[in-house]
Short mmCIF file of C-alpha atoms in Angstrom, two decimals:
data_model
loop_
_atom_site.label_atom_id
_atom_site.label_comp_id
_atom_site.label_asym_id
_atom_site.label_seq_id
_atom_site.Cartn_x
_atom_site.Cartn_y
_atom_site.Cartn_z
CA UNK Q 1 -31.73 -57.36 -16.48
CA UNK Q 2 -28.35 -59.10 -16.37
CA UNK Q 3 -25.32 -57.87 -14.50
CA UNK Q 4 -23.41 -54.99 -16.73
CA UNK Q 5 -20.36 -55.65 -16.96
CA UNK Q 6 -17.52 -53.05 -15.71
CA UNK Q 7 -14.25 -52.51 -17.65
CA UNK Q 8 -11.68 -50.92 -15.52
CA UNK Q 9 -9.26 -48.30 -17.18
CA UNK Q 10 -6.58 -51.03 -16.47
CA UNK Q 11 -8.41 -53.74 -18.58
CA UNK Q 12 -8.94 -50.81 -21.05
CA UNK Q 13 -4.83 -49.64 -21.23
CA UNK Q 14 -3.30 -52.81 -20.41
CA UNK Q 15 -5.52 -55.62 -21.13
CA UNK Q 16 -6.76 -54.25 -24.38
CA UNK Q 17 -4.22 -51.20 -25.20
CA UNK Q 18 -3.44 -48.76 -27.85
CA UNK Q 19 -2.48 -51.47 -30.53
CA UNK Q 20 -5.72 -53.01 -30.34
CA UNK Q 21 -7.63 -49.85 -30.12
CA UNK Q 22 -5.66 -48.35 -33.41
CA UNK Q 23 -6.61 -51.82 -35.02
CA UNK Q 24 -10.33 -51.40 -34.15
CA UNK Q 25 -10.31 -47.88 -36.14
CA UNK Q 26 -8.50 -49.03 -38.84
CA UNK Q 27 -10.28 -52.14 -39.84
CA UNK Q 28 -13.76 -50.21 -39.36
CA UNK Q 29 -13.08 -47.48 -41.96
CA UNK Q 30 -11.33 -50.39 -44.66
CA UNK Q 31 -14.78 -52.12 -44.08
CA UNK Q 32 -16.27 -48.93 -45.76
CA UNK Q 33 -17.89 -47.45 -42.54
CA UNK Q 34 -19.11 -44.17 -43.50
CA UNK Q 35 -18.34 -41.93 -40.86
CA UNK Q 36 -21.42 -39.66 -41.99
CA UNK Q 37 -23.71 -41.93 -41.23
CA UNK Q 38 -22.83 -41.72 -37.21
CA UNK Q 39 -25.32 -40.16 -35.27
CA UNK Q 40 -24.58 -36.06 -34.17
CA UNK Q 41 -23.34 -35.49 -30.98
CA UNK Q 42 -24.87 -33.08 -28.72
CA UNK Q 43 -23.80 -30.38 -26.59
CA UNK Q 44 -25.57 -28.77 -23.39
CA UNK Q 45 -24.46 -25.93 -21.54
CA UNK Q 46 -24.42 -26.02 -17.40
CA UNK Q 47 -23.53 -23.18 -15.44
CA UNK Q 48 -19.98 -24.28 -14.56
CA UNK Q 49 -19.15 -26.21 -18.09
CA UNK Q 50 -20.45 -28.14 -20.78
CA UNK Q 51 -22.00 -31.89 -21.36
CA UNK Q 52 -21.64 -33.55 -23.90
CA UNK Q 53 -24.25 -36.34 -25.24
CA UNK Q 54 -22.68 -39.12 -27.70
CA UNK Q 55 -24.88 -42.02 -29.40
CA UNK Q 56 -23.62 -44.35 -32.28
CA UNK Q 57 -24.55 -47.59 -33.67
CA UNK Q 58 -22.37 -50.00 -35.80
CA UNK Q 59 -23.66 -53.13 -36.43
CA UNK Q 60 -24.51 -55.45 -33.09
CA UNK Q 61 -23.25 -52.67 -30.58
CA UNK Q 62 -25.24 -48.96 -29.26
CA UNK Q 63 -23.61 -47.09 -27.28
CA UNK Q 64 -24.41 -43.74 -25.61
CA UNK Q 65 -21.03 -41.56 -23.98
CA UNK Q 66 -22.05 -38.87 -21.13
CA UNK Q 67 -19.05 -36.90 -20.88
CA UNK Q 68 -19.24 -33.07 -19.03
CA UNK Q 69 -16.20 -30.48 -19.12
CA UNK Q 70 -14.97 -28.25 -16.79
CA UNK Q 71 -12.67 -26.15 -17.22
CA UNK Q 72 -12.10 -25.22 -13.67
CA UNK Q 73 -12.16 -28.48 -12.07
CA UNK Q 74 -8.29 -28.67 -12.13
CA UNK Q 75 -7.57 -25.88 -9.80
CA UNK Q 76 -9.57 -27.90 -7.77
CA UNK Q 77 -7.66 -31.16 -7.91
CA UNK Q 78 -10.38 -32.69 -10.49
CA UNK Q 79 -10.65 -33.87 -13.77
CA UNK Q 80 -11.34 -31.33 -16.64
CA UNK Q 81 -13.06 -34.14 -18.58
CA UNK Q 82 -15.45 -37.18 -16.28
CA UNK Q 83 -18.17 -38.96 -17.72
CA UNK Q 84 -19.29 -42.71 -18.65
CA UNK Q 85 -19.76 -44.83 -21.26
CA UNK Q 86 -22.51 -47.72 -21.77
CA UNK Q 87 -22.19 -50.56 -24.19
CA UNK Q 88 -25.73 -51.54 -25.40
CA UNK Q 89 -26.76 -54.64 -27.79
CA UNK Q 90 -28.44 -53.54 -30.68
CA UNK Q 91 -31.20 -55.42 -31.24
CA UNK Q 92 -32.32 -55.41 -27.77
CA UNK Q 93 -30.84 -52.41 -25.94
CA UNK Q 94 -30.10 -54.44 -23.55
CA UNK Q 95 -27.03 -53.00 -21.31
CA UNK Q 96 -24.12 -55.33 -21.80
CA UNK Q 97 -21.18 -53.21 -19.89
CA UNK Q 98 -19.98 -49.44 -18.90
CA UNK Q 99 -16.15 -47.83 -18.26
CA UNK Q 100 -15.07 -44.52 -17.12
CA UNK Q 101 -16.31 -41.81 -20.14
CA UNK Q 102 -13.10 -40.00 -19.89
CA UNK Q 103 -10.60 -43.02 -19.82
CA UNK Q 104 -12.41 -44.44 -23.16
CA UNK Q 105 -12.21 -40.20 -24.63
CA UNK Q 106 -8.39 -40.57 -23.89
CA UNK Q 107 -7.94 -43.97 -25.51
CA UNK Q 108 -9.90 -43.32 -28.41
CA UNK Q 109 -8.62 -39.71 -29.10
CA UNK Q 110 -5.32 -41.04 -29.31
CA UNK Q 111 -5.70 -44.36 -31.04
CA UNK Q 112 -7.63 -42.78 -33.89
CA UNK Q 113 -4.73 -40.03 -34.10
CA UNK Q 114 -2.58 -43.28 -34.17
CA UNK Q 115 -4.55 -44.91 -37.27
CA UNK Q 116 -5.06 -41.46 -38.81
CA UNK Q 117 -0.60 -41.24 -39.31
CA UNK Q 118 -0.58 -44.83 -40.20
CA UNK Q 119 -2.13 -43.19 -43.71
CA UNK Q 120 -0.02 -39.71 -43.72
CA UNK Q 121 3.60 -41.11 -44.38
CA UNK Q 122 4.80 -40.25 -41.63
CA UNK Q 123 8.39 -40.51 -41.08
CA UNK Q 124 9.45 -44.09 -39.26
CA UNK Q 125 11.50 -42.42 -36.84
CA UNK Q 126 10.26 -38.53 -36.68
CA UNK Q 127 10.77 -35.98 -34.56
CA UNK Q 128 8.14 -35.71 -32.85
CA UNK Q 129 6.67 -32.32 -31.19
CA UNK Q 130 4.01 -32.48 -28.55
CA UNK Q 131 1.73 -29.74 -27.12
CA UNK Q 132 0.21 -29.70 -24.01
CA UNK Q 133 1.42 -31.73 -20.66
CA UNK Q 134 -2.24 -33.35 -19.79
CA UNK Q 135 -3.65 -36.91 -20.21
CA UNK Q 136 -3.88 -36.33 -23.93
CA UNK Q 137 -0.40 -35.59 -24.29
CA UNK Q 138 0.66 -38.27 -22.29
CA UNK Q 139 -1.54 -40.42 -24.92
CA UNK Q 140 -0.52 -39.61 -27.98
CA UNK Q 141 3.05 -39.85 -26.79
CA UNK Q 142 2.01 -43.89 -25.98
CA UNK Q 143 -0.05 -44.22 -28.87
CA UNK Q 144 2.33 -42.43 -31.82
CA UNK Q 145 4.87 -45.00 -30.25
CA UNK Q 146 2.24 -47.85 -30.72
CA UNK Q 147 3.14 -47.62 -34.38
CA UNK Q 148 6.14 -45.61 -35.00
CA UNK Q 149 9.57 -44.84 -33.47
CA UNK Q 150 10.34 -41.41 -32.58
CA UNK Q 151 13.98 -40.40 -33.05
CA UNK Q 152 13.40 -37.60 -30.40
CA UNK Q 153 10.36 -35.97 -28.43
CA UNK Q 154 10.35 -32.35 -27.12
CA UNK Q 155 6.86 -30.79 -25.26
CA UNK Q 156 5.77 -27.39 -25.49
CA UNK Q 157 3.50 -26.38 -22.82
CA UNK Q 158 2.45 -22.73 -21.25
CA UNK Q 159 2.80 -24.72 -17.08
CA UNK Q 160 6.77 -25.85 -16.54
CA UNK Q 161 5.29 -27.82 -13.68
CA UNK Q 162 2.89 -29.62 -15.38
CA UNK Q 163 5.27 -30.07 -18.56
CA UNK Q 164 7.88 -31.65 -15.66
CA UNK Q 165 5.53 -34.05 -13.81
CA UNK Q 166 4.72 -35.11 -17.99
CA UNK Q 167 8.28 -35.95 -18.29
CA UNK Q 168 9.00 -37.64 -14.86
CA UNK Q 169 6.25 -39.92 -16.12
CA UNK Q 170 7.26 -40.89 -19.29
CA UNK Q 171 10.91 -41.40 -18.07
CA UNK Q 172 9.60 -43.68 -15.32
CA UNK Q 173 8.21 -45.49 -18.30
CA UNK Q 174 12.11 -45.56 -20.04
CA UNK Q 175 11.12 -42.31 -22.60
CA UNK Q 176 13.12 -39.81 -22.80
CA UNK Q 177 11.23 -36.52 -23.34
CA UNK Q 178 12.85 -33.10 -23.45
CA UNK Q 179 11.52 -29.35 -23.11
CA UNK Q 180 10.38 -28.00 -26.81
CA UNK Q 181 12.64 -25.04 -28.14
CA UNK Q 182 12.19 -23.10 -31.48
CA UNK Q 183 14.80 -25.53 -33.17
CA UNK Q 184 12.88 -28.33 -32.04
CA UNK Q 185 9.82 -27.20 -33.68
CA UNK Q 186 11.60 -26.16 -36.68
CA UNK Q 187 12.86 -29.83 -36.85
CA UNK Q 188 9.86 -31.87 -35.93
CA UNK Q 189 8.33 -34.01 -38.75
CA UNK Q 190 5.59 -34.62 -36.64
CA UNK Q 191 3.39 -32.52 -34.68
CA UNK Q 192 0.49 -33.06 -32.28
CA UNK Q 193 -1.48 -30.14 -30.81
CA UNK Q 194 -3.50 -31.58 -27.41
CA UNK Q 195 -4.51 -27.93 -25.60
CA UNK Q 196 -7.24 -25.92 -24.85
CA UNK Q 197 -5.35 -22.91 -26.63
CA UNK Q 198 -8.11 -21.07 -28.54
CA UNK Q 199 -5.86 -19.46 -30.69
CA UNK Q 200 -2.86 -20.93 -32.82
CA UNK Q 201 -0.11 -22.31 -31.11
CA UNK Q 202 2.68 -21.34 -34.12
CA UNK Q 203 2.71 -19.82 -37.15
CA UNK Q 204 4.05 -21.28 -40.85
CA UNK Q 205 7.64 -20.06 -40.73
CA UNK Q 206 8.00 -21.96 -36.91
CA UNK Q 207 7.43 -25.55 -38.57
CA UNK Q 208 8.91 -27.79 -41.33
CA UNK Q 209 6.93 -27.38 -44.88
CA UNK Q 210 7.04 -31.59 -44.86
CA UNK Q 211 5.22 -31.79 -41.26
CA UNK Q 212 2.29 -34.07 -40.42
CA UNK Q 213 0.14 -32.14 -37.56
CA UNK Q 214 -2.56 -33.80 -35.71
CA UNK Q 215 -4.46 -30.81 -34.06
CA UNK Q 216 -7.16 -32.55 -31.53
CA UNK Q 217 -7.48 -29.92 -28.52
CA UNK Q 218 -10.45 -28.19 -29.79
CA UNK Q 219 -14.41 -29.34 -30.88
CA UNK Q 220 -15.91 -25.70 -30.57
CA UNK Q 221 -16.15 -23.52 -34.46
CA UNK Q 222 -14.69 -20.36 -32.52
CA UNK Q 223 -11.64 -22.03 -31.31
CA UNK Q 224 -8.50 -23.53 -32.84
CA UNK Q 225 -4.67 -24.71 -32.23
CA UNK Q 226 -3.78 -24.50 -36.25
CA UNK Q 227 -3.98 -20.94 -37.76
CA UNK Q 228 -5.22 -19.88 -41.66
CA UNK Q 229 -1.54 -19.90 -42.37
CA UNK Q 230 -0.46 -23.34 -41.87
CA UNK Q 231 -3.69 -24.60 -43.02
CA UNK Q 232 -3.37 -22.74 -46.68
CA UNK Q 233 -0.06 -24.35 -46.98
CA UNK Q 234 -1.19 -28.20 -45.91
CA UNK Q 235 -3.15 -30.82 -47.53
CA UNK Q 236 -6.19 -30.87 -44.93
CA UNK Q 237 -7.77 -34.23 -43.77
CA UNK Q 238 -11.15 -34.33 -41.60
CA UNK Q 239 -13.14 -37.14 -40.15
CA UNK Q 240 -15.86 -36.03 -41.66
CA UNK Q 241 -17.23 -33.49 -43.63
CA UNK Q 242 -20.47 -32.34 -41.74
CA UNK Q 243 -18.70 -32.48 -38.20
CA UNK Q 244 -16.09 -30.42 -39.18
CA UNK Q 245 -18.19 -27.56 -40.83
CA UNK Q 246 -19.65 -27.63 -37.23
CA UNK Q 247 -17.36 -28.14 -34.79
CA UNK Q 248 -13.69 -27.83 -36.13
CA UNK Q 249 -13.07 -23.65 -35.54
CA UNK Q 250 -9.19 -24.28 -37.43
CA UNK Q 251 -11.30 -25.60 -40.05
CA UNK Q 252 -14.10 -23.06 -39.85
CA UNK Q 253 -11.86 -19.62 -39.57
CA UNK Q 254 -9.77 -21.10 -42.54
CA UNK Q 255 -12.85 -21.15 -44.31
CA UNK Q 256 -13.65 -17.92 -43.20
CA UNK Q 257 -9.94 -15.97 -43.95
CA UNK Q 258 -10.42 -17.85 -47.55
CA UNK Q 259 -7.03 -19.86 -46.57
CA UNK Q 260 -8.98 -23.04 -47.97
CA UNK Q 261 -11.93 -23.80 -49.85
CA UNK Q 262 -14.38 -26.44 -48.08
CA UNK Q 263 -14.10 -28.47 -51.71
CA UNK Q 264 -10.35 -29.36 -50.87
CA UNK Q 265 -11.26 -30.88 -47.50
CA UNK Q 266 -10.29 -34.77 -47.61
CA UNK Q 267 -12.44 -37.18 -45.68
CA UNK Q 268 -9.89 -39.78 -43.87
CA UNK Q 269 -12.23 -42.55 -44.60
CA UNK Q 270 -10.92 -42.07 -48.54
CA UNK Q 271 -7.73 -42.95 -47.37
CA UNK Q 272 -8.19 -46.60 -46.05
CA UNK Q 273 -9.39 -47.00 -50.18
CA UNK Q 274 -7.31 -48.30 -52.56
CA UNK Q 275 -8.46 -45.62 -55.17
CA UNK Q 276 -7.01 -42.79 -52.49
CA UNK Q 277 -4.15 -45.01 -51.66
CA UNK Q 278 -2.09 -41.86 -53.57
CA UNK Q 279 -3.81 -39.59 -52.59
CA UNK Q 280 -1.11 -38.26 -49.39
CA UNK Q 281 1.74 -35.74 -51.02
CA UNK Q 282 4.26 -36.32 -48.38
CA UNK Q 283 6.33 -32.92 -50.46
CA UNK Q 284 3.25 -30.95 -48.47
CA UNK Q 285 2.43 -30.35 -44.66
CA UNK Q 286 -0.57 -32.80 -43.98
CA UNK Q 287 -3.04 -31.24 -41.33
CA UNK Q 288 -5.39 -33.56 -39.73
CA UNK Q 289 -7.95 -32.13 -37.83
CA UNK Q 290 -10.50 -34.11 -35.17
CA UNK Q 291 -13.41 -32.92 -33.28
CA UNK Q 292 -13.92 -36.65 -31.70
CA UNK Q 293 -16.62 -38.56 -33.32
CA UNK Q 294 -19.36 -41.33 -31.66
CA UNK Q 295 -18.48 -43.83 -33.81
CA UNK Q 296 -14.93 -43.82 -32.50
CA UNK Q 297 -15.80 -44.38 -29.17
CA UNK Q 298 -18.15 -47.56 -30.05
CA UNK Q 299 -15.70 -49.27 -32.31
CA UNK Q 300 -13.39 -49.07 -29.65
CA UNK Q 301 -15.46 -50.12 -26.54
CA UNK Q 302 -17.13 -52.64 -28.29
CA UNK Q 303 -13.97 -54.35 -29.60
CA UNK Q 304 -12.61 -54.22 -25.69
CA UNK Q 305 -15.79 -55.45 -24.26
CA UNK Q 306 -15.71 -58.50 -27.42
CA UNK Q 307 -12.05 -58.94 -26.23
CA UNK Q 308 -12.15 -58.84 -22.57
CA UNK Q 309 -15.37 -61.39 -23.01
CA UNK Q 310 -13.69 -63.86 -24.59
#
């Protein structure tokens, strides 16, 4: 077997980056990838958290993502989120290179977030509104500015220390971030939801009725960020249909409290098609909802490890 090949997080943020990742996504879908075709991910349940198994296979590439989650790992100074990822050749399975599981989740969540508002008219310059203070926050800060310029950007989060250590690190990096207040959210044209809040995180009357939300904290049917409320009131777009039935609880419950019928669900991959190309009303709150999909992760990897290669 030849050597596999290691891809450092650096080589991942800095050599390859968010622009290239949100390309990767982008160009994928407009090729007329059918995210249903990706293969389900599975989930396994350990005494002290959860694994998670992730396969996918687009066209040369395989790849296979071992992440596990634990939520108690940060009290002890540890990741919530470790795993790895393995880049395989297709025709041969041969194993052509590997990087950390939970640097590639973070890069990926992001950038598909990223290529998600590219198609939701967002704002140029919106106010953005972030919640949560971890890694994903931190990401979708980098990655939202990857394509857009955000007039202002205020972060809600339960821990003030956590929320503060967010903000010394984005200044170091020359963004100004601020604490969230009610106004704030009131203002916001744009808001992302990165928690592990199981229930929702604001109700209808706390947000603009023109907001784009990107709600990616959750994967599990009995948990959510968005309530019923909001999500009668938006336009709702999902990766796909299947995976959210399963795994998307603000899509689920909605379902459930009869805020939204599963008919007036919107795939994202009808948006990178010209006959959808109207299909955004930017008079409405937009609601896009991810669970994380394989797929994501190989188009990503794979374009990084073509990149880096070269």
């Amino acid at each position: 077997m030849t050597a596999i090949r290691w891809i450092s997080n650096q080589e991942l943020f800095a050599s390859f980056g968010y622009a290239r990742a949100i390309e990767a996504i982008g160009q994928l879908l407009e090729r007329g990838f059918d995210p249903a075709s990706d293969k389900q991910r599975t989930f396994v349940n350990f005494e002290h958290g959860q694994g998670l198994v992730m396969p996918s296979e687009i066209g040369d590439f395989a790849g296979l993502k071992f992440v596990t989650v634990a939520a108690e790992n940060p009290k002890h100074n540890l990741d919530r989120i470790q795993g790895i990822y393995s880049l395989f050749d297709s025709k041969t399975l041969t194993p052509l290179a590997q990087c950390d599981g939970a640097a590639l989740t973070l890069l990926r969540t992001a950038s598909v977030t990223a290529a998600m508002l590219q198609k939701l008219k967002v704002a140029e310059s919106p106010k953005l509104a972030i919640f949560g203070s971890g890694p994903q926050a931190l990401a979708h800060i980098l990655s939202v500015k990857a394509i857009l310029s955000p007039a202002a950007i205020a972060i809600f989060a339960r821990n003030p220390e956590s929320r503060a250590e967010l903000m010394a690190g984005l200044s170091e990096q020359g963004i100004e971030a601020v604490a969230g207040t009610p106004e704030m959210l009131l203002a916001a044209d744009l808001i992302v939801t990165a928690t592990t809040a199981r229930q929702p995180l604001f109700t209808l009357s706390e947000i603009k009725q023109t907001a784009v939300i990107a709600a990616v904290g959750s994967h599990e049917a009995d948990a959510r960020e968005v309530g019923s409320d909001v999500v009668a009131a938006a336009q709702v777009f999902v990766e796909e249909l299947g995976a959210s039935l399963r795994e998307a609880g603000d899509v689920i419950m909605a379902i459930q409290d009869q805020a939204i019928a599963e008919a007036a669900l919107i795939e994202v991959r009808d948006l990178f098609g010209k006959s959808q190309a109207n299909s955004v009303d930017p008079t409405r709150i937009r609601f896009y909802k991810s669970t994380g999909m394989p797929w994501q992760d190989l188009a990503i990897f794979s374009q990084a490890y073509s990149h880096l290669k070269a």
